[in-house]
Tab-separated table of C-alpha atoms in Angstrom:
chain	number	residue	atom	x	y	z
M	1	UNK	CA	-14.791	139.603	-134.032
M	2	UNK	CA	-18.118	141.209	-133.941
M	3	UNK	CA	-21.260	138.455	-135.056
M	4	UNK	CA	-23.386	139.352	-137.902
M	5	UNK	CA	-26.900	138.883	-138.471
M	6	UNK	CA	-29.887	140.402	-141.061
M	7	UNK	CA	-32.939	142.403	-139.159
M	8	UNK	CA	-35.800	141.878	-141.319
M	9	UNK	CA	-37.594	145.069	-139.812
M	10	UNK	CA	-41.612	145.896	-140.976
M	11	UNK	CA	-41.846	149.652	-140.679
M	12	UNK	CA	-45.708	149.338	-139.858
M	13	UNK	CA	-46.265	146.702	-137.890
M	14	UNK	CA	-47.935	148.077	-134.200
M	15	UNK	CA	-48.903	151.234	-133.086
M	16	UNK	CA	-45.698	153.265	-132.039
M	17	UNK	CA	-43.201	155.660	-134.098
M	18	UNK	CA	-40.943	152.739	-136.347
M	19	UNK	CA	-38.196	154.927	-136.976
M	20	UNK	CA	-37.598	155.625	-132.949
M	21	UNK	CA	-38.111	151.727	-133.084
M	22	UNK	CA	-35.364	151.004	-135.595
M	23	UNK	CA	-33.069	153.207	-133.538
M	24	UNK	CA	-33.323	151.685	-130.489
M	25	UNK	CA	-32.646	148.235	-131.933
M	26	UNK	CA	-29.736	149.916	-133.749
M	27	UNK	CA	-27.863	151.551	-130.639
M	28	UNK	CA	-28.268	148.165	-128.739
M	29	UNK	CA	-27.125	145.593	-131.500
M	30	UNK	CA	-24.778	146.996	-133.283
M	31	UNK	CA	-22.051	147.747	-131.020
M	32	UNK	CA	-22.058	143.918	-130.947
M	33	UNK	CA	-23.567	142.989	-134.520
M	34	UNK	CA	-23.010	143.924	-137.689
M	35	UNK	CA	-27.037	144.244	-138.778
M	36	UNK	CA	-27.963	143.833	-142.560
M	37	UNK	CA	-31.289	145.962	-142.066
M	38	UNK	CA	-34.115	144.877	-144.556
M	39	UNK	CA	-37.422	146.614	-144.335
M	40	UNK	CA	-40.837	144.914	-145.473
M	41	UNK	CA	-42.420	146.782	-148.110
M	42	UNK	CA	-46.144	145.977	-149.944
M	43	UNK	CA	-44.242	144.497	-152.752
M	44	UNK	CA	-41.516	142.708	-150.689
M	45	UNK	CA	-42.663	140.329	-147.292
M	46	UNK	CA	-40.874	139.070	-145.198
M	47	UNK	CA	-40.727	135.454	-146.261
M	48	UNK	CA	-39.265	136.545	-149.278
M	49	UNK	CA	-36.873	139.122	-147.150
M	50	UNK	CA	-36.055	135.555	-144.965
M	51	UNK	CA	-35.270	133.356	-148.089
M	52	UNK	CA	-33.002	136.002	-149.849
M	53	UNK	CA	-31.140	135.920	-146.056
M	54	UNK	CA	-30.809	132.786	-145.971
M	55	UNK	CA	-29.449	132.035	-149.717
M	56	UNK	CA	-26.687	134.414	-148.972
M	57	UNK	CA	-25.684	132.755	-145.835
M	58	UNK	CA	-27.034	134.916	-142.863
M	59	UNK	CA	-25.732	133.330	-139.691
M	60	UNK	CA	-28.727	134.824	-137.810
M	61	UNK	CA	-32.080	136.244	-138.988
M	62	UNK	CA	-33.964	139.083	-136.796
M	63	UNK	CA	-37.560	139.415	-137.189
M	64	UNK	CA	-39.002	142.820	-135.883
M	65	UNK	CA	-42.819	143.281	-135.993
M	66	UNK	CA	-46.078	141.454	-135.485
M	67	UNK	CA	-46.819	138.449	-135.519
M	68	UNK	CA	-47.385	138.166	-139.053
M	69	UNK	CA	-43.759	139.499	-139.685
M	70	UNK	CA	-42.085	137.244	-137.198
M	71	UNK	CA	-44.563	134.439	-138.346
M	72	UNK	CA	-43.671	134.424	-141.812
M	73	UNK	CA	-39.151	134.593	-141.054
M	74	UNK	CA	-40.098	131.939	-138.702
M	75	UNK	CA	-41.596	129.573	-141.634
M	76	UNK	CA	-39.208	130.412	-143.761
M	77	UNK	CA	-36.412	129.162	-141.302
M	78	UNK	CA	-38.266	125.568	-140.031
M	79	UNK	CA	-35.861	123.219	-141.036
M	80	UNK	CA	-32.668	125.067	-141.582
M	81	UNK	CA	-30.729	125.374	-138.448
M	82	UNK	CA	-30.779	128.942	-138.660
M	83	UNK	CA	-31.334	130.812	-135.022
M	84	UNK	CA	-34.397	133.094	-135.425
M	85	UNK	CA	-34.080	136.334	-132.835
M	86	UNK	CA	-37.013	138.033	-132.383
M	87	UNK	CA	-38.361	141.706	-131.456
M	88	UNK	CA	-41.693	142.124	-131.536
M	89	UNK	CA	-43.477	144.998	-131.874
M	90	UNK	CA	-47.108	144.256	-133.040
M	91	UNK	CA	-50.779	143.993	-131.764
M	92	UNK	CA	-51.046	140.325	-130.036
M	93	UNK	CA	-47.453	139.770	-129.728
M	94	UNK	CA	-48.415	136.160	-129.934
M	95	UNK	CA	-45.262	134.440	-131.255
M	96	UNK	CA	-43.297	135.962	-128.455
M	97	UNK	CA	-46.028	135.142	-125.886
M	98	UNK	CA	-45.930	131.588	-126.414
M	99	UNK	CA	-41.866	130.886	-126.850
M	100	UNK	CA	-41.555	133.048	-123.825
M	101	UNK	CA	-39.833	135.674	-125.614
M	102	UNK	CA	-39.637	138.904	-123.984
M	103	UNK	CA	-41.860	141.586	-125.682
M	104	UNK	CA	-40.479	144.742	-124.933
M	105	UNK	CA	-37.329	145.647	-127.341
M	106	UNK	CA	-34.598	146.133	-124.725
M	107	UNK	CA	-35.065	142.980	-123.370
M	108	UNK	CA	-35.698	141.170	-126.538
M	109	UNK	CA	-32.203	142.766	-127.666
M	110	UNK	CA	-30.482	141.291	-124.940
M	111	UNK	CA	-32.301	138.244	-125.308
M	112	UNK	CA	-30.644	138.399	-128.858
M	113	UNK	CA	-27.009	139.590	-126.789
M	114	UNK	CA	-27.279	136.499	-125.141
M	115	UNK	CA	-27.149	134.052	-127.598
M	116	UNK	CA	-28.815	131.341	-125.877
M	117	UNK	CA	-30.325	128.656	-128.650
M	118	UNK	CA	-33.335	126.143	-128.403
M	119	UNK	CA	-34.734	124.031	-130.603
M	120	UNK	CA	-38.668	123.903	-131.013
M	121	UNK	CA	-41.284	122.057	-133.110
M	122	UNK	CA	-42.665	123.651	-135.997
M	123	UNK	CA	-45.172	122.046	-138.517
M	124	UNK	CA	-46.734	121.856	-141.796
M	125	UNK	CA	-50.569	122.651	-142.827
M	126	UNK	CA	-51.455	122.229	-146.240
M	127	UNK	CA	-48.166	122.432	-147.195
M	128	UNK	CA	-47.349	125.555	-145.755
M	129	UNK	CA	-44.942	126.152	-142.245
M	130	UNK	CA	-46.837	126.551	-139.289
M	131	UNK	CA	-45.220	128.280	-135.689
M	132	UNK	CA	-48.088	128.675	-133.489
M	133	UNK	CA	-51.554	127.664	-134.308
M	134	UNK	CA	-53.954	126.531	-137.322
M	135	UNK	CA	-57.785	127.949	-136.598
M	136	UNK	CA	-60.715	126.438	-138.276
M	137	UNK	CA	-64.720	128.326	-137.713
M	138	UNK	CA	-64.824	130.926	-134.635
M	139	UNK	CA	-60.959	131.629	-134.895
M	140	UNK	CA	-60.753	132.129	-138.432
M	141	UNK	CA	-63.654	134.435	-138.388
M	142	UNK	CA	-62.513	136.556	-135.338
M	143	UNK	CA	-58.863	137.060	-137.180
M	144	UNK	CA	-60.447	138.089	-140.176
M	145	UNK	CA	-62.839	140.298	-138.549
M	146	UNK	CA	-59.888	142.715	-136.441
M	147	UNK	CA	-58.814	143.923	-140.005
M	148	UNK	CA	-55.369	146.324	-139.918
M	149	UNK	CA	-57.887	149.645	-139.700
M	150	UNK	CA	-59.259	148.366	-136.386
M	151	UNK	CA	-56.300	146.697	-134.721
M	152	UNK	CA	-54.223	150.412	-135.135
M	153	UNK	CA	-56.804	151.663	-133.473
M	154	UNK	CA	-57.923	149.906	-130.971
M	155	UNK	CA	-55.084	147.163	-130.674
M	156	UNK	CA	-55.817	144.260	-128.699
M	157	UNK	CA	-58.834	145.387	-127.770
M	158	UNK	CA	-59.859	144.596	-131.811
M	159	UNK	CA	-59.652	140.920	-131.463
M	160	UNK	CA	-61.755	141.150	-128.517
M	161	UNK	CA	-64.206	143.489	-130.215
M	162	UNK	CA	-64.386	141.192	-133.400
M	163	UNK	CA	-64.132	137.797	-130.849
M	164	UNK	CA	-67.658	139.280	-129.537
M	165	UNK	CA	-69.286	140.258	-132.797
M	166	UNK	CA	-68.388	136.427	-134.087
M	167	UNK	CA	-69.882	135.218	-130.675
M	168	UNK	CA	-73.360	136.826	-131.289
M	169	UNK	CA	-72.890	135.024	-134.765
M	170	UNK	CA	-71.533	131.754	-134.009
M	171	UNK	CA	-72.053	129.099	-136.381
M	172	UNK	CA	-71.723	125.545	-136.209
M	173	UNK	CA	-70.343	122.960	-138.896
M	174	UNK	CA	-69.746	118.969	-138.835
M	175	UNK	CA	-66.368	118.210	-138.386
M	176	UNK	CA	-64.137	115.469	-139.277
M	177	UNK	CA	-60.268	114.894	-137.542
M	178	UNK	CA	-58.598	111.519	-138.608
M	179	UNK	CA	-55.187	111.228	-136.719
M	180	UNK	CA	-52.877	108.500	-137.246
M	181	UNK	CA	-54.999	105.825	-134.724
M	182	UNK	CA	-58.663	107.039	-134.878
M	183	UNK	CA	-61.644	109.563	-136.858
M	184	UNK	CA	-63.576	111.570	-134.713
M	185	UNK	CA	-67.105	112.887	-135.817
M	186	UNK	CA	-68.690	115.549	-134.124
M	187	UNK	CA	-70.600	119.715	-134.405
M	188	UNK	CA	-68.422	122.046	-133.501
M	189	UNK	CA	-67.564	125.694	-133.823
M	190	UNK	CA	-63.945	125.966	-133.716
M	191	UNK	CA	-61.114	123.553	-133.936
M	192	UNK	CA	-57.734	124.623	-132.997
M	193	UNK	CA	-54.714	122.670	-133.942
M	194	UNK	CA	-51.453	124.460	-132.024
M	195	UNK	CA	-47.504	123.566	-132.153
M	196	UNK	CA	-47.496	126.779	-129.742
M	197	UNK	CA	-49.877	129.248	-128.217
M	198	UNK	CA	-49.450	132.138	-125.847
M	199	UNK	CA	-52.498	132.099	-122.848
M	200	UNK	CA	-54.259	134.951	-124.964
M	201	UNK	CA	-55.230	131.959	-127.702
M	202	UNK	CA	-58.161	130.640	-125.451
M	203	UNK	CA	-59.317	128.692	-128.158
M	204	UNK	CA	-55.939	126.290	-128.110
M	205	UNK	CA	-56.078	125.773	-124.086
M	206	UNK	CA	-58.341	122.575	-124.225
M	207	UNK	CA	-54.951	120.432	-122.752
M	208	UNK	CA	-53.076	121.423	-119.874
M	209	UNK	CA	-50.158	123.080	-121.212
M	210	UNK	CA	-48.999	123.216	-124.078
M	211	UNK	CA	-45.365	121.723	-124.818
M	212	UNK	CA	-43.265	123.107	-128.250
M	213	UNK	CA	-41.004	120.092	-128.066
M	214	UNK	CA	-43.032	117.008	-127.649
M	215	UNK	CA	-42.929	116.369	-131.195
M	216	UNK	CA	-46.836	116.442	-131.416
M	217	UNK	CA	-49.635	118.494	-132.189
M	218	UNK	CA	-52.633	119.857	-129.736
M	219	UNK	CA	-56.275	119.827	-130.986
M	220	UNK	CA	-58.835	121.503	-128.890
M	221	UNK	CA	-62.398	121.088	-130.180
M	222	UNK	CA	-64.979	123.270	-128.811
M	223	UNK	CA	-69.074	122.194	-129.111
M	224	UNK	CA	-71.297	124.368	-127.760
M	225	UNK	CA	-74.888	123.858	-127.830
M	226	UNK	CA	-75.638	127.703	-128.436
M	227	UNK	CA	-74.731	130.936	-127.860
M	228	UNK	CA	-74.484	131.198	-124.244
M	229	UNK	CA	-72.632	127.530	-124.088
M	230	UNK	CA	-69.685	129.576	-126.701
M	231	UNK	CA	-69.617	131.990	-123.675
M	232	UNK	CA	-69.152	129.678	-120.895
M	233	UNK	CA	-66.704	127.502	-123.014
M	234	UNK	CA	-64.833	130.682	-123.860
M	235	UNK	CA	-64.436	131.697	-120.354
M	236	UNK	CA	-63.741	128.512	-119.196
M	237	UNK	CA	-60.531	127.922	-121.533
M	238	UNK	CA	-59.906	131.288	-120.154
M	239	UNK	CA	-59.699	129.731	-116.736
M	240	UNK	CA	-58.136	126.708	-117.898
M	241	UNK	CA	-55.688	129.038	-119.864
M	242	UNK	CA	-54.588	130.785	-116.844
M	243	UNK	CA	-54.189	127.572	-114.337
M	244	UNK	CA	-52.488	125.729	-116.244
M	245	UNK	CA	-55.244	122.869	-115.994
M	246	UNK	CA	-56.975	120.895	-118.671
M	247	UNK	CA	-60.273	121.910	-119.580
M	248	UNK	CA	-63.240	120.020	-117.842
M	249	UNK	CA	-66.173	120.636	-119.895
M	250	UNK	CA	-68.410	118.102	-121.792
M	251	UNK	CA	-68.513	120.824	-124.735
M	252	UNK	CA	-64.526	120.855	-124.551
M	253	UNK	CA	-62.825	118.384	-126.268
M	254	UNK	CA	-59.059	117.793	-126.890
M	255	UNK	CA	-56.506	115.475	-128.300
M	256	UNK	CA	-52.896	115.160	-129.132
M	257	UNK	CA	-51.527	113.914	-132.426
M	258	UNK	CA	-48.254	113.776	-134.604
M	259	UNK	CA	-50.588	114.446	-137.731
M	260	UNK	CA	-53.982	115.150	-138.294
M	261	UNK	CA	-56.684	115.886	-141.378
M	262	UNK	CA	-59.879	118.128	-140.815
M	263	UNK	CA	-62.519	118.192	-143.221
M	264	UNK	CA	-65.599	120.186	-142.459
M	265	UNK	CA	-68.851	120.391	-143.702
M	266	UNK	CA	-69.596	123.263	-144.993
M	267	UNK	CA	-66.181	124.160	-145.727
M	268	UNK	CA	-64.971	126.553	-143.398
M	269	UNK	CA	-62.151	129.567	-143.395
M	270	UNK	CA	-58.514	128.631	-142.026
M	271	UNK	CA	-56.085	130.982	-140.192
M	272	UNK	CA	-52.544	130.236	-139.863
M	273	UNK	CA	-50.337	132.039	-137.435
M	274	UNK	CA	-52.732	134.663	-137.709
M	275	UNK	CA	-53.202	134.880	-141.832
M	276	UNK	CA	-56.207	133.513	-143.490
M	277	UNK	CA	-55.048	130.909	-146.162
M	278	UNK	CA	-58.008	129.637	-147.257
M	279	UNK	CA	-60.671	127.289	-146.492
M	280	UNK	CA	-60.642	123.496	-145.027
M	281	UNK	CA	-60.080	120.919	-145.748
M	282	UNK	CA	-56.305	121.234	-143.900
M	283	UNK	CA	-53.562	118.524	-143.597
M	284	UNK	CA	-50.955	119.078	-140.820
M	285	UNK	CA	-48.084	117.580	-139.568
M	286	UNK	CA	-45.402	117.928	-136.616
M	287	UNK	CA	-41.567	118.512	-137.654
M	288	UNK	CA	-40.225	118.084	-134.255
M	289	UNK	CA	-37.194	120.030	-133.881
M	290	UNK	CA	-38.025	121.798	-137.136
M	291	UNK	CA	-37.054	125.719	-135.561
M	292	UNK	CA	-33.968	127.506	-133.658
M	293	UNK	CA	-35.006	130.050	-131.677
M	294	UNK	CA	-32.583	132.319	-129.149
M	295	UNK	CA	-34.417	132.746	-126.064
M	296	UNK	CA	-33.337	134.049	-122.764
M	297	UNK	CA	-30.296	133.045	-120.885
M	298	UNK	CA	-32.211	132.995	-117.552
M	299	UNK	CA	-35.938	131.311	-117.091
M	300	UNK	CA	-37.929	134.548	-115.461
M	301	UNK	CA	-38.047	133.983	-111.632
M	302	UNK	CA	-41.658	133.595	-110.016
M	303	UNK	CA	-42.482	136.422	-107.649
M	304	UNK	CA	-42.377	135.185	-104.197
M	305	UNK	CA	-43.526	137.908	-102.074
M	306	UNK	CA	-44.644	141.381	-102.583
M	307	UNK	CA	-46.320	143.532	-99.859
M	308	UNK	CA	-45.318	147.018	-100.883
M	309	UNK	CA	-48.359	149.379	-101.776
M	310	UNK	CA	-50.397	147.514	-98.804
M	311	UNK	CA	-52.577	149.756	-96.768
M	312	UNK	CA	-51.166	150.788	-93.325
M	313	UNK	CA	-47.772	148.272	-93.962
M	314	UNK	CA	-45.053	147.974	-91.002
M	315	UNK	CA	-42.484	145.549	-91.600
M	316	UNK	CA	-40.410	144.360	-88.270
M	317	UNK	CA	-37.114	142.249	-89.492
M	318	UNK	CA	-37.384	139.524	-86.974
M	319	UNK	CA	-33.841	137.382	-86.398
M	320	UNK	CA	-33.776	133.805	-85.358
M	321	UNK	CA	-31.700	132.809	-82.590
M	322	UNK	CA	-28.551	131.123	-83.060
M	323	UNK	CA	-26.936	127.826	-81.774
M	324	UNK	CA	-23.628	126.803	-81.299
M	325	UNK	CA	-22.499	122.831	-81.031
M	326	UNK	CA	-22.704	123.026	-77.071
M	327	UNK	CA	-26.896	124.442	-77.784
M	328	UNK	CA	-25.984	127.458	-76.411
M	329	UNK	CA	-27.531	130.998	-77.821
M	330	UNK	CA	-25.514	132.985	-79.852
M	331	UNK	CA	-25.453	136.685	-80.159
M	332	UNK	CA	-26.210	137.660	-83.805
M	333	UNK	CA	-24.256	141.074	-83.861
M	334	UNK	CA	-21.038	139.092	-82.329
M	335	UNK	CA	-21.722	135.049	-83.197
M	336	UNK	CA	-18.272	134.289	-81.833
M	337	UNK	CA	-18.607	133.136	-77.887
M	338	UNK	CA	-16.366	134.239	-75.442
C-alpha cells in the first residue's frame, strides 16, 4: 500500500522554472506516494496550506520552496508529531542547511523515500513558532534590506549585498537578555537567538556548534566598537562558523538558555526564520522535541582523500607484504604456500 502525504509547493519561491520543478518532484514521489499537491498563492500561505493538512489528517506534510515556505509548514507542525519532508528550492536554503537536509530535489526526494524520522527542538518567540533563528539590529536590517526584487536577481549574493550596505550603517542599541539565572546589560548591534542555523548565519556562530536537540537556546551577542570592529567580528564568526570553534573575541559574546527576554533600547526590528515580525521587545522559549523532521538514512561520509585534477599526478599501487604464522613472506597473487 502506497504512503500518502500533502506537498505544500510555492510556485515562486527561487530562481528556476517551478513547473519543471513540480515535475520532477512528481515523477520521483509518486510512484511511491500518493501527493495531495497544494500550491501557495498571495491569498493562501503556507501556514494556512499546513493547518488545513493537518485538520484533515495528512500523515506527512512536504514543504517545497524557500525558506519562508518551509519555515512557515515547519511552525505550523512544532508540536504535532507530524514528519515534515522537505525540498527546498529558494535563495539561502537555510532550513535545509542547518537540519542537514540535502538541497538539491533528487536527493531531498529520496531523503523523503527513505523515511528516516528525527525529532528536533523548535521554539516559541513572542508567541509565534520558531525553526531556526530570531535576529534582533544588524540581522533584522540585512533581511529586510535583500527584498524579493533583489534576491531573484542576484540570489545569495543579495544578502551579502544588503549585509554590506547595513555594515557601512551599523547602529548600536542597549540591550537587555534576562534568562532564567541572570540579566545581562550591555551595547550591541545584533543579538541572535538560534534553535538551528546553517554556517551561512554568521551572526548565530558565537558557540561552538550548534546542537537542535539540547533542549536549549543559543544567544550570540555581538559589540563592536565601530565600523571596522563589525568587520572583524563578522569575519571572525565566519571563521568560527567554519571550524567548528567558539568564537574568541572580547566583542563576541554568547550564552545558552532554555528561555530568554530581550528588551532593547531603542526598540529595534525582529526577524524570525527569515520574516520580519515586528519590533523587540521578544520572549522566547525552547520546546525540546517540539518538530519531526525525515532526514537522510545515511550521515554524508567525510572526504578522505582526493588527488585527481593534481598537476603532473602518477599514482603507483604499492602492496604490503604478507605473513603467514611461521613469518614467512607470502606471495600476494598466490597467498597459499606450497
Amino acid at each position: 500500500m502506497k504512503r500518502s502525504a500533502c506537498l505544500i509547493f510555492n510556485p515562486v519561491a527561487g530562481q528556476s522554472d517551478p513547473e519543471q520543478d513540480l515535475a520532477q518532484i512528481k515523477a520521483i514521489l509518486e510512484p511511491e506516494i500518493d501527493l495531495d499537491i497544494r500550491l501557495t498563492t498571495p491569498e493562501l500561505d503556507a501556514d494556512e496550506l499546513a493547518r488545513e493538512a493537518i485538520a484533515q489528517g495528512a500523515d506527512t506534510i512536504i514543504a517545497s520552496g524557500g525558506d519562508g515556505t518551509v519555515s512557515a509548514v515547519a511552525a505550523a507542525l512544532v508540536g504535532t508529531s507530524i514528519p515534515l519532508g522537505v525540498i527546498s528550492r529558494g535563495t539561502a536554503n537555510a532550513f535545509a542547511a542547518a537540519l542537514e537536509i540535502p538541497n538539491n530535489i533528487e536527493a531531498a526526494c529520496a531523503t523523503i523515500l527513505g523515511g528516516k524520522r528525527r525529532t528536533v527542538d523548535a521554539a516559541y518567540c513572542n508567541g509565534k513558532p520558531m525553526v531556526l533563528l530570531a535576529g534582533i539590529g544588524f540581522e533584522a536590517e540585512t533581511v529586510e534590506q535583500a527584498d524579493r526584487e533583489s534576491k531573484n536577481r542576484f540570489g545569495m549574493l543579495a544578502y551579502i549585498l544588503a549585509g554590506i550596505k547595513q555594515l557601512r550603517e551599523m547602529e548600536k542599541f542597549e540591550v537587555e537578555i534576562e534568562t532564567e539565572d541572570k540579566i545581562i546589560s550591555v551595547t550591541a548591534a545584533a543579538v541572535t537567538i538560534a534553535n538551528a542555523a546553517p554556517p551561512t548565519s554568521i551572526l548565530a556562530q558565537g558557540p561552538a556548534g550548534l546542537i537542535v536537540d539540547d533542549g536549549l537556546l543559543d544567544i550570540t551577542i555581538v559589540a563592536p566598537i565601530n565600523v571596522a570592529g563589525a568587520i572583524a567580528a563578522s569575519y571572525h564568526l565566519l571563521q568560527s562558523a567554519l571550524s567548528g570553534n567558539a568564537a574568541e573575541r572580547d566583542d563576541i559574546g554568547y550564552l545558552r538558555a532554555r528561555r530568554l527576554q530581550v528588551r532593547t533600547n531603542p526598540p529595534q526590528k525582529v526577524v524570525l526564520d527569515g520574516e520580519l515580525i515586528g519590533t523587540t521587545p521578544v520572549d522566547v522559549e525552547c520546546i525540546p522535541g517540539g518538530l519531526t523532521i525525515l532526514v537522510p538514512q545515511v550521515e554524508e561520509a567525510l572526504i578522505a582523500e582526493k588527488l585527481e585534477g593534481l598537476p603532473s599526478l602518477k599514482i603507483e599501487s604499492k602492496s604490503q607484504p604478507l605473513e603467514n604464522d611461521e613469518g614467512e613472506f607470502l606471495d600476494v597473487l598466490d597467498p597459499t604456500p606450497e
